[in-house]
């Protein structure tokens, strides 16, 4: 009680001022006292931190935007079909200013620890700058991809050149002119950044462990007529988005690959490859993600595209993914990525056969070769889904630490709550669709669902809500069932924690589609808070 007497008291603490965190402030501030803690000195989350060259969203801008305010939708204009990071950060700042959100946010002040007090039923939240806030509810909008993974190789401090991680890019940018650059990682980030770096650098060495499936973005200036069509019909389109698998209006076909002749298959795939919807290739047929033969057809189509584009046959084959199905990992979207390998100053290094072993004073050493470098860029991914929360010291009932509970992989109910951690809600938490669905629109939905629960609690006189371990197990069974029906299980990726050496955990993403996820979440509440315990 003495500890509580010296603290600030609010109703709700929100962690993170990305797009979901900002909307949570907007949605809840009218009825509750709200404080938000943010690690960065600005809003935007992913689009604040990821300023690397070429950073760009892979969902159409007219979709990847807020729907909660009609005037905002009508007045904002996107310059391109797929917006670049500066435009997305500009949009986030506009929203924060337009709706007066900054006054609720404590910037450059990440949450370091949280403790639930069983006697009072309140959370004690401690932040880096010494803040101590006591609150009834915590909403963690920490993001699925916000905890960078640092390469494990020794000798980093000995390297005399520059080292950058793409998730912590300098705001002033980096000049690669005349420099020898080593780039580690060929996922979505690397595929966007490297073609731009290659245009500046004297030499670019690409260190690839696993090749990625990549399709062209089709990005171009946004057509005024196309924008007008969206703005005339925004409300209905937002509803339709929430009723599709990934909350994105790609064309979802009725036909199986097996129903089409080879000529029809080729025509459909070519159309999807050139589509303005970046992920259309995964939905060229209705069984690409569930049928091995249909998937193999699409995978080989992309491999043949790589062989057509990349002139050096050996390099082309090294760039062809063969160890997992297309869509098993998140499909990458780029602009000139494969064409980049036709440049004389770009060299592909296969670290699957010749792994990196150490940084040196002058560059990187693989098992067989040493590379002299001026700059090393690491695009080595994230401790995804659980990483941001696991890095906060969170203590629930009975002094149980969240990191200990999740030591063998995350457990949640509906991806929203964890048994033994009352009044702690997660947005885009483990075992939600997360990046399998368009995250701004589905983030708004999850915030509204969470806020409605808090409103119910207030109206009905409850002060504590938890979930049962049986409910957690039922959701784990659901995750296992839906992932088992797809080909995602055949790939090692951040979906199943296998991008981090030694990290444990099963499948961490819900791949049953957003409509099913949202229906199950609604039904749990409508059926008398099934799986929840309120008191």
PDB file of N, CA and C in Angstrom, residues 324-406:
ATOM      1  N   UNK A 324      10.797 -25.407 -48.779  1.00  0.00           N
ATOM      2  CA  UNK A 324       9.514 -25.120 -48.132  1.00  0.00           C
ATOM      3  C   UNK A 324       8.529 -24.649 -49.196  1.00  0.00           C
ATOM      4  N   UNK A 325       7.238 -24.764 -48.933  1.00  0.00           N
ATOM      5  CA  UNK A 325       6.229 -24.361 -49.916  1.00  0.00           C
ATOM      6  C   UNK A 325       6.043 -22.853 -49.946  1.00  0.00           C
ATOM      7  N   UNK A 326       5.652 -22.329 -51.090  1.00  0.00           N
ATOM      8  CA  UNK A 326       5.346 -20.907 -51.164  1.00  0.00           C
ATOM      9  C   UNK A 326       4.169 -20.605 -50.244  1.00  0.00           C
ATOM     10  N   UNK A 327       4.296 -19.519 -49.468  1.00  0.00           N
ATOM     11  CA  UNK A 327       3.281 -19.184 -48.474  1.00  0.00           C
ATOM     12  C   UNK A 327       3.551 -19.801 -47.124  1.00  0.00           C
ATOM     13  N   UNK A 328       4.459 -20.796 -47.052  1.00  0.00           N
ATOM     14  CA  UNK A 328       4.825 -21.383 -45.765  1.00  0.00           C
ATOM     15  C   UNK A 328       5.473 -20.353 -44.867  1.00  0.00           C
ATOM     16  N   UNK A 329       6.296 -19.494 -45.469  1.00  0.00           N
ATOM     17  CA  UNK A 329       6.772 -18.274 -44.831  1.00  0.00           C
ATOM     18  C   UNK A 329       6.007 -17.118 -45.470  1.00  0.00           C
ATOM     19  N   UNK A 330       6.052 -15.959 -44.842  1.00  0.00           N
ATOM     20  CA  UNK A 330       5.363 -14.808 -45.418  1.00  0.00           C
ATOM     21  C   UNK A 330       5.964 -14.493 -46.785  1.00  0.00           C
ATOM     22  N   UNK A 331       5.124 -14.368 -47.789  1.00  0.00           N
ATOM     23  CA  UNK A 331       5.575 -14.062 -49.145  1.00  0.00           C
ATOM     24  C   UNK A 331       6.200 -12.675 -49.175  1.00  0.00           C
ATOM     25  N   UNK A 332       7.363 -12.568 -49.813  1.00  0.00           N
ATOM     26  CA  UNK A 332       8.043 -11.277 -49.900  1.00  0.00           C
ATOM     27  C   UNK A 332       7.613 -10.539 -51.166  1.00  0.00           C
ATOM     28  N   UNK A 333       7.650  -9.233 -51.073  1.00  0.00           N
ATOM     29  CA  UNK A 333       7.261  -8.368 -52.188  1.00  0.00           C
ATOM     30  C   UNK A 333       8.388  -7.365 -52.409  1.00  0.00           C
ATOM     31  N   UNK A 334       8.868  -7.264 -53.640  1.00  0.00           N
ATOM     32  CA  UNK A 334      10.015  -6.402 -53.893  1.00  0.00           C
ATOM     33  C   UNK A 334       9.900  -5.629 -55.188  1.00  0.00           C
ATOM     34  N   UNK A 335      10.951  -4.887 -55.454  1.00  0.00           N
ATOM     35  CA  UNK A 335      11.024  -4.074 -56.660  1.00  0.00           C
ATOM     36  C   UNK A 335      12.447  -4.140 -57.189  1.00  0.00           C
ATOM     37  N   UNK A 336      12.673  -5.039 -58.149  1.00  0.00           N
ATOM     38  CA  UNK A 336      14.000  -5.167 -58.737  1.00  0.00           C
ATOM     39  C   UNK A 336      14.947  -6.053 -57.958  1.00  0.00           C
ATOM     40  N   UNK A 337      14.408  -6.894 -57.068  1.00  0.00           N
ATOM     41  CA  UNK A 337      15.292  -7.732 -56.243  1.00  0.00           C
ATOM     42  C   UNK A 337      16.056  -8.746 -57.082  1.00  0.00           C
ATOM     43  N   UNK A 338      15.363  -9.556 -57.851  1.00  0.00           N
ATOM     44  CA  UNK A 338      16.073 -10.566 -58.650  1.00  0.00           C
ATOM     45  C   UNK A 338      16.943  -9.903 -59.713  1.00  0.00           C
ATOM     46  N   UNK A 339      16.458  -8.804 -60.289  1.00  0.00           N
ATOM     47  CA  UNK A 339      17.244  -8.091 -61.306  1.00  0.00           C
ATOM     48  C   UNK A 339      18.559  -7.579 -60.731  1.00  0.00           C
ATOM     49  N   UNK A 340      18.580  -7.288 -59.446  1.00  0.00           N
ATOM     50  CA  UNK A 340      19.790  -6.784 -58.793  1.00  0.00           C
ATOM     51  C   UNK A 340      20.977  -7.714 -58.984  1.00  0.00           C
ATOM     52  N   UNK A 341      20.713  -9.021 -59.049  1.00  0.00           N
ATOM     53  CA  UNK A 341      21.805  -9.987 -59.157  1.00  0.00           C
ATOM     54  C   UNK A 341      22.463  -9.993 -60.535  1.00  0.00           C
ATOM     55  N   UNK A 342      21.915  -9.232 -61.452  1.00  0.00           N
ATOM     56  CA  UNK A 342      22.557  -9.079 -62.760  1.00  0.00           C
ATOM     57  C   UNK A 342      23.585  -7.958 -62.761  1.00  0.00           C
ATOM     58  N   UNK A 343      23.693  -7.237 -61.663  1.00  0.00           N
ATOM     59  CA  UNK A 343      24.695  -6.177 -61.546  1.00  0.00           C
ATOM     60  C   UNK A 343      26.075  -6.781 -61.308  1.00  0.00           C
ATOM     61  N   UNK A 344      27.104  -6.134 -61.855  1.00  0.00           N
ATOM     62  CA  UNK A 344      28.479  -6.633 -61.701  1.00  0.00           C
ATOM     63  C   UNK A 344      28.995  -6.478 -60.273  1.00  0.00           C
ATOM     64  N   UNK A 345      28.392  -5.576 -59.495  1.00  0.00           N
ATOM     65  CA  UNK A 345      28.919  -5.307 -58.144  1.00  0.00           C
ATOM     66  C   UNK A 345      28.193  -6.075 -57.050  1.00  0.00           C
ATOM     67  N   UNK A 346      27.351  -7.057 -57.423  1.00  0.00           N
ATOM     68  CA  UNK A 346      26.594  -7.829 -56.435  1.00  0.00           C
ATOM     69  C   UNK A 346      27.021  -9.288 -56.467  1.00  0.00           C
ATOM     70  N   UNK A 347      27.336  -9.831 -55.291  1.00  0.00           N
ATOM     71  CA  UNK A 347      27.754 -11.228 -55.160  1.00  0.00           C
ATOM     72  C   UNK A 347      26.877 -11.925 -54.131  1.00  0.00           C
ATOM     73  N   UNK A 348      26.331 -13.075 -54.496  1.00  0.00           N
ATOM     74  CA  UNK A 348      25.525 -13.873 -53.575  1.00  0.00           C
ATOM     75  C   UNK A 348      26.413 -14.888 -52.863  1.00  0.00           C
ATOM     76  N   UNK A 349      26.348 -14.891 -51.526  1.00  0.00           N
ATOM     77  CA  UNK A 349      27.120 -15.833 -50.709  1.00  0.00           C
ATOM     78  C   UNK A 349      26.144 -16.795 -50.044  1.00  0.00           C
ATOM     79  N   UNK A 350      26.310 -18.072 -50.291  1.00  0.00           N
ATOM     80  CA  UNK A 350      25.424 -19.086 -49.732  1.00  0.00           C
ATOM     81  C   UNK A 350      25.935 -19.506 -48.356  1.00  0.00           C
ATOM     82  N   UNK A 351      25.352 -18.967 -47.292  1.00  0.00           N
ATOM     83  CA  UNK A 351      25.833 -19.294 -45.951  1.00  0.00           C
ATOM     84  C   UNK A 351      25.180 -20.553 -45.405  1.00  0.00           C
ATOM     85  N   UNK A 352      24.338 -21.194 -46.200  1.00  0.00           N
ATOM     86  CA  UNK A 352      23.860 -22.512 -45.819  1.00  0.00           C
ATOM     87  C   UNK A 352      24.987 -23.529 -45.979  1.00  0.00           C
ATOM     88  N   UNK A 353      25.744 -23.394 -47.075  1.00  0.00           N
ATOM     89  CA  UNK A 353      26.864 -24.307 -47.314  1.00  0.00           C
ATOM     90  C   UNK A 353      28.177 -23.777 -46.751  1.00  0.00           C
ATOM     91  N   UNK A 354      28.265 -22.463 -46.567  1.00  0.00           N
ATOM     92  CA  UNK A 354      29.481 -21.847 -46.045  1.00  0.00           C
ATOM     93  C   UNK A 354      29.072 -20.830 -44.970  1.00  0.00           C
ATOM     94  N   UNK A 355      28.730 -21.294 -43.769  1.00  0.00           N
ATOM     95  CA  UNK A 355      28.128 -20.427 -42.750  1.00  0.00           C
ATOM     96  C   UNK A 355      29.067 -19.357 -42.206  1.00  0.00           C
ATOM     97  N   UNK A 356      28.474 -18.228 -41.808  1.00  0.00           N
ATOM     98  CA  UNK A 356      29.224 -17.177 -41.119  1.00  0.00           C
ATOM     99  C   UNK A 356      29.645 -17.706 -39.747  1.00  0.00           C
ATOM    100  N   UNK A 357      30.892 -17.444 -39.383  1.00  0.00           N
ATOM    101  CA  UNK A 357      31.384 -17.906 -38.074  1.00  0.00           C
ATOM    102  C   UNK A 357      31.781 -16.756 -37.153  1.00  0.00           C
ATOM    103  N   UNK A 358      32.135 -15.574 -37.730  1.00  0.00           N
ATOM    104  CA  UNK A 358      32.582 -14.495 -36.853  1.00  0.00           C
ATOM    105  C   UNK A 358      32.695 -13.174 -37.605  1.00  0.00           C
ATOM    106  N   UNK A 359      32.536 -12.088 -36.840  1.00  0.00           N
ATOM    107  CA  UNK A 359      32.994 -10.782 -37.303  1.00  0.00           C
ATOM    108  C   UNK A 359      34.521 -10.765 -37.153  1.00  0.00           C
ATOM    109  N   UNK A 360      35.171 -10.006 -38.009  1.00  0.00           N
ATOM    110  CA  UNK A 360      36.612  -9.785 -37.860  1.00  0.00           C
ATOM    111  C   UNK A 360      36.856  -8.278 -37.801  1.00  0.00           C
ATOM    112  N   UNK A 361      38.098  -7.889 -37.630  1.00  0.00           N
ATOM    113  CA  UNK A 361      38.416  -6.456 -37.621  1.00  0.00           C
ATOM    114  C   UNK A 361      38.060  -5.812 -38.952  1.00  0.00           C
ATOM    115  N   UNK A 362      38.148  -6.582 -40.021  1.00  0.00           N
ATOM    116  CA  UNK A 362      37.981  -6.004 -41.355  1.00  0.00           C
ATOM    117  C   UNK A 362      36.722  -6.466 -42.075  1.00  0.00           C
ATOM    118  N   UNK A 363      35.886  -7.300 -41.431  1.00  0.00           N
ATOM    119  CA  UNK A 363      34.676  -7.740 -42.125  1.00  0.00           C
ATOM    120  C   UNK A 363      34.022  -8.955 -41.501  1.00  0.00           C
ATOM    121  N   UNK A 364      33.748  -9.945 -42.322  1.00  0.00           N
ATOM    122  CA  UNK A 364      33.104 -11.179 -41.886  1.00  0.00           C
ATOM    123  C   UNK A 364      33.913 -12.375 -42.347  1.00  0.00           C
ATOM    124  N   UNK A 365      33.896 -13.418 -41.505  1.00  0.00           N
ATOM    125  CA  UNK A 365      34.553 -14.661 -41.881  1.00  0.00           C
ATOM    126  C   UNK A 365      33.524 -15.773 -41.914  1.00  0.00           C
ATOM    127  N   UNK A 366      33.454 -16.459 -43.042  1.00  0.00           N
ATOM    128  CA  UNK A 366      32.667 -17.681 -43.125  1.00  0.00           C
ATOM    129  C   UNK A 366      33.597 -18.853 -42.862  1.00  0.00           C
ATOM    130  N   UNK A 367      33.054 -20.041 -42.924  1.00  0.00           N
ATOM    131  CA  UNK A 367      33.898 -21.212 -42.654  1.00  0.00           C
ATOM    132  C   UNK A 367      35.059 -21.303 -43.637  1.00  0.00           C
ATOM    133  N   UNK A 368      34.830 -20.889 -44.889  1.00  0.00           N
ATOM    134  CA  UNK A 368      35.849 -21.079 -45.927  1.00  0.00           C
ATOM    135  C   UNK A 368      36.487 -19.797 -46.430  1.00  0.00           C
ATOM    136  N   UNK A 369      35.899 -18.635 -46.151  1.00  0.00           N
ATOM    137  CA  UNK A 369      36.336 -17.397 -46.812  1.00  0.00           C
ATOM    138  C   UNK A 369      36.269 -16.230 -45.842  1.00  0.00           C
ATOM    139  N   UNK A 370      37.092 -15.212 -46.091  1.00  0.00           N
ATOM    140  CA  UNK A 370      37.037 -13.975 -45.342  1.00  0.00           C
ATOM    141  C   UNK A 370      36.665 -12.842 -46.290  1.00  0.00           C
ATOM    142  N   UNK A 371      35.729 -11.975 -45.856  1.00  0.00           N
ATOM    143  CA  UNK A 371      35.236 -10.895 -46.700  1.00  0.00           C
ATOM    144  C   UNK A 371      35.611  -9.553 -46.081  1.00  0.00           C
ATOM    145  N   UNK A 372      36.333  -8.731 -46.852  1.00  0.00           N
ATOM    146  CA  UNK A 372      36.719  -7.394 -46.405  1.00  0.00           C
ATOM    147  C   UNK A 372      35.558  -6.440 -46.670  1.00  0.00           C
ATOM    148  N   UNK A 373      35.090  -5.766 -45.606  1.00  0.00           N
ATOM    149  CA  UNK A 373      33.890  -4.934 -45.704  1.00  0.00           C
ATOM    150  C   UNK A 373      34.094  -3.608 -44.966  1.00  0.00           C
ATOM    151  N   UNK A 374      33.408  -2.590 -45.446  1.00  0.00           N
ATOM    152  CA  UNK A 374      33.383  -1.296 -44.762  1.00  0.00           C
ATOM    153  C   UNK A 374      32.124  -1.149 -43.909  1.00  0.00           C
ATOM    154  N   UNK A 375      31.038  -1.771 -44.369  1.00  0.00           N
ATOM    155  CA  UNK A 375      29.748  -1.663 -43.688  1.00  0.00           C
ATOM    156  C   UNK A 375      29.103  -3.046 -43.641  1.00  0.00           C
ATOM    157  N   UNK A 376      28.518  -3.381 -42.495  1.00  0.00           N
ATOM    158  CA  UNK A 376      27.739  -4.613 -42.369  1.00  0.00           C
ATOM    159  C   UNK A 376      26.323  -4.225 -41.962  1.00  0.00           C
ATOM    160  N   UNK A 377      25.358  -4.712 -42.735  1.00  0.00           N
ATOM    161  CA  UNK A 377      23.948  -4.468 -42.444  1.00  0.00           C
ATOM    162  C   UNK A 377      23.307  -5.793 -42.055  1.00  0.00           C
ATOM    163  N   UNK A 378      22.656  -5.819 -40.910  1.00  0.00           N
ATOM    164  CA  UNK A 378      21.994  -7.043 -40.460  1.00  0.00           C
ATOM    165  C   UNK A 378      20.479  -6.873 -40.570  1.00  0.00           C
ATOM    166  N   UNK A 379      19.895  -7.719 -41.382  1.00  0.00           N
ATOM    167  CA  UNK A 379      18.428  -7.786 -41.495  1.00  0.00           C
ATOM    168  C   UNK A 379      18.035  -9.180 -41.034  1.00  0.00           C
ATOM    169  N   UNK A 380      18.365  -9.452 -39.786  1.00  0.00           N
ATOM    170  CA  UNK A 380      18.280 -10.809 -39.242  1.00  0.00           C
ATOM    171  C   UNK A 380      16.988 -11.047 -38.479  1.00  0.00           C
ATOM    172  N   UNK A 381      15.970 -10.267 -38.800  1.00  0.00           N
ATOM    173  CA  UNK A 381      14.639 -10.558 -38.303  1.00  0.00           C
ATOM    174  C   UNK A 381      14.402 -10.146 -36.863  1.00  0.00           C
ATOM    175  N   UNK A 382      13.380 -10.776 -36.295  1.00  0.00           N
ATOM    176  CA  UNK A 382      12.880 -10.380 -34.985  1.00  0.00           C
ATOM    177  C   UNK A 382      12.637 -11.605 -34.108  1.00  0.00           C
ATOM    178  N   UNK A 383      12.726 -11.367 -32.810  1.00  0.00           N
ATOM    179  CA  UNK A 383      12.201 -12.325 -31.843  1.00  0.00           C
ATOM    180  C   UNK A 383      10.698 -12.115 -31.882  1.00  0.00           C
ATOM    181  N   UNK A 384      10.072 -12.756 -32.864  1.00  0.00           N
ATOM    182  CA  UNK A 384       8.729 -12.372 -33.286  1.00  0.00           C
ATOM    183  C   UNK A 384       7.652 -12.817 -32.305  1.00  0.00           C
ATOM    184  N   UNK A 385       6.551 -12.107 -32.344  1.00  0.00           N
ATOM    185  CA  UNK A 385       5.290 -12.410 -31.682  1.00  0.00           C
ATOM    186  C   UNK A 385       5.393 -12.288 -30.159  1.00  0.00           C
ATOM    187  N   UNK A 386       6.312 -13.038 -29.544  1.00  0.00           N
ATOM    188  CA  UNK A 386       6.435 -13.006 -28.082  1.00  0.00           C
ATOM    189  C   UNK A 386       7.557 -12.108 -27.594  1.00  0.00           C
ATOM    190  N   UNK A 387       8.482 -11.736 -28.470  1.00  0.00           N
ATOM    191  CA  UNK A 387       9.719 -11.104 -28.036  1.00  0.00           C
ATOM    192  C   UNK A 387       9.545  -9.818 -27.263  1.00  0.00           C
ATOM    193  N   UNK A 388       8.667  -8.927 -27.748  1.00  0.00           N
ATOM    194  CA  UNK A 388       8.518  -7.626 -27.095  1.00  0.00           C
ATOM    195  C   UNK A 388       7.985  -7.766 -25.676  1.00  0.00           C
ATOM    196  N   UNK A 389       7.001  -8.645 -25.470  1.00  0.00           N
ATOM    197  CA  UNK A 389       6.458  -8.840 -24.127  1.00  0.00           C
ATOM    198  C   UNK A 389       7.420  -9.620 -23.241  1.00  0.00           C
ATOM    199  N   UNK A 390       8.108 -10.600 -23.830  1.00  0.00           N
ATOM    200  CA  UNK A 390       9.029 -11.418 -23.037  1.00  0.00           C
ATOM    201  C   UNK A 390      10.200 -10.597 -22.507  1.00  0.00           C
ATOM    202  N   UNK A 391      10.494  -9.468 -23.146  1.00  0.00           N
ATOM    203  CA  UNK A 391      11.603  -8.628 -22.707  1.00  0.00           C
ATOM    204  C   UNK A 391      11.189  -7.657 -21.599  1.00  0.00           C
ATOM    205  N   UNK A 392       9.896  -7.643 -21.256  1.00  0.00           N
ATOM    206  CA  UNK A 392       9.421  -6.904 -20.087  1.00  0.00           C
ATOM    207  C   UNK A 392       9.299  -7.899 -18.928  1.00  0.00           C
ATOM    208  N   UNK A 393       9.740  -7.500 -17.761  1.00  0.00           N
ATOM    209  CA  UNK A 393       9.636  -8.365 -16.576  1.00  0.00           C
ATOM    210  C   UNK A 393       8.195  -8.288 -16.069  1.00  0.00           C
ATOM    211  N   UNK A 394       7.372  -9.269 -16.444  1.00  0.00           N
ATOM    212  CA  UNK A 394       5.944  -9.258 -16.119  1.00  0.00           C
ATOM    213  C   UNK A 394       5.649 -10.356 -15.106  1.00  0.00           C
ATOM    214  N   UNK A 395       5.062  -9.961 -13.982  1.00  0.00           N
ATOM    215  CA  UNK A 395       4.762 -10.897 -12.901  1.00  0.00           C
ATOM    216  C   UNK A 395       3.262 -10.905 -12.630  1.00  0.00           C
ATOM    217  N   UNK A 396       2.661 -12.083 -12.718  1.00  0.00           N
ATOM    218  CA  UNK A 396       1.231 -12.234 -12.502  1.00  0.00           C
ATOM    219  C   UNK A 396       0.908 -12.803 -11.131  1.00  0.00           C
ATOM    220  N   UNK A 397      -0.151 -13.604 -11.074  1.00  0.00           N
ATOM    221  CA  UNK A 397      -0.576 -14.197  -9.807  1.00  0.00           C
ATOM    222  C   UNK A 397       0.477 -15.173  -9.285  1.00  0.00           C
ATOM    223  N   UNK A 398       0.606 -15.225  -7.970  1.00  0.00           N
ATOM    224  CA  UNK A 398       1.540 -16.169  -7.354  1.00  0.00           C
ATOM    225  C   UNK A 398       2.972 -15.947  -7.760  1.00  0.00           C
ATOM    226  N   UNK A 399       3.322 -14.722  -8.100  1.00  0.00           N
ATOM    227  CA  UNK A 399       4.689 -14.341  -8.508  1.00  0.00           C
ATOM    228  C   UNK A 399       5.128 -15.058  -9.790  1.00  0.00           C
ATOM    229  N   UNK A 400       4.173 -15.546 -10.567  1.00  0.00           N
ATOM    230  CA  UNK A 400       4.512 -16.230 -11.822  1.00  0.00           C
ATOM    231  C   UNK A 400       4.989 -15.218 -12.856  1.00  0.00           C
ATOM    232  N   UNK A 401       6.158 -15.471 -13.431  1.00  0.00           N
ATOM    233  CA  UNK A 401       6.702 -14.610 -14.481  1.00  0.00           C
ATOM    234  C   UNK A 401       6.176 -15.063 -15.841  1.00  0.00           C
ATOM    235  N   UNK A 402       5.813 -14.107 -16.676  1.00  0.00           N
ATOM    236  CA  UNK A 402       5.336 -14.447 -18.017  1.00  0.00           C
ATOM    237  C   UNK A 402       6.414 -15.168 -18.813  1.00  0.00           C
ATOM    238  N   UNK A 403       7.667 -14.741 -18.659  1.00  0.00           N
ATOM    239  CA  UNK A 403       8.768 -15.392 -19.372  1.00  0.00           C
ATOM    240  C   UNK A 403       8.878 -16.864 -18.982  1.00  0.00           C
ATOM    241  N   UNK A 404       8.613 -17.178 -17.706  1.00  0.00           N
ATOM    242  CA  UNK A 404       8.661 -18.578 -17.267  1.00  0.00           C
ATOM    243  C   UNK A 404       7.467 -19.350 -17.822  1.00  0.00           C
ATOM    244  N   UNK A 405       6.297 -18.735 -17.798  1.00  0.00           N
ATOM    245  CA  UNK A 405       5.106 -19.421 -18.320  1.00  0.00           C
ATOM    246  C   UNK A 405       5.269 -19.739 -19.795  1.00  0.00           C
ATOM    247  N   UNK A 406       5.941 -18.844 -20.516  1.00  0.00           N
ATOM    248  CA  UNK A 406       6.130 -19.019 -21.957  1.00  0.00           C
ATOM    249  C   UNK A 406       7.471 -19.672 -22.319  1.00  0.00           C
TER     250      UNK A 406
END
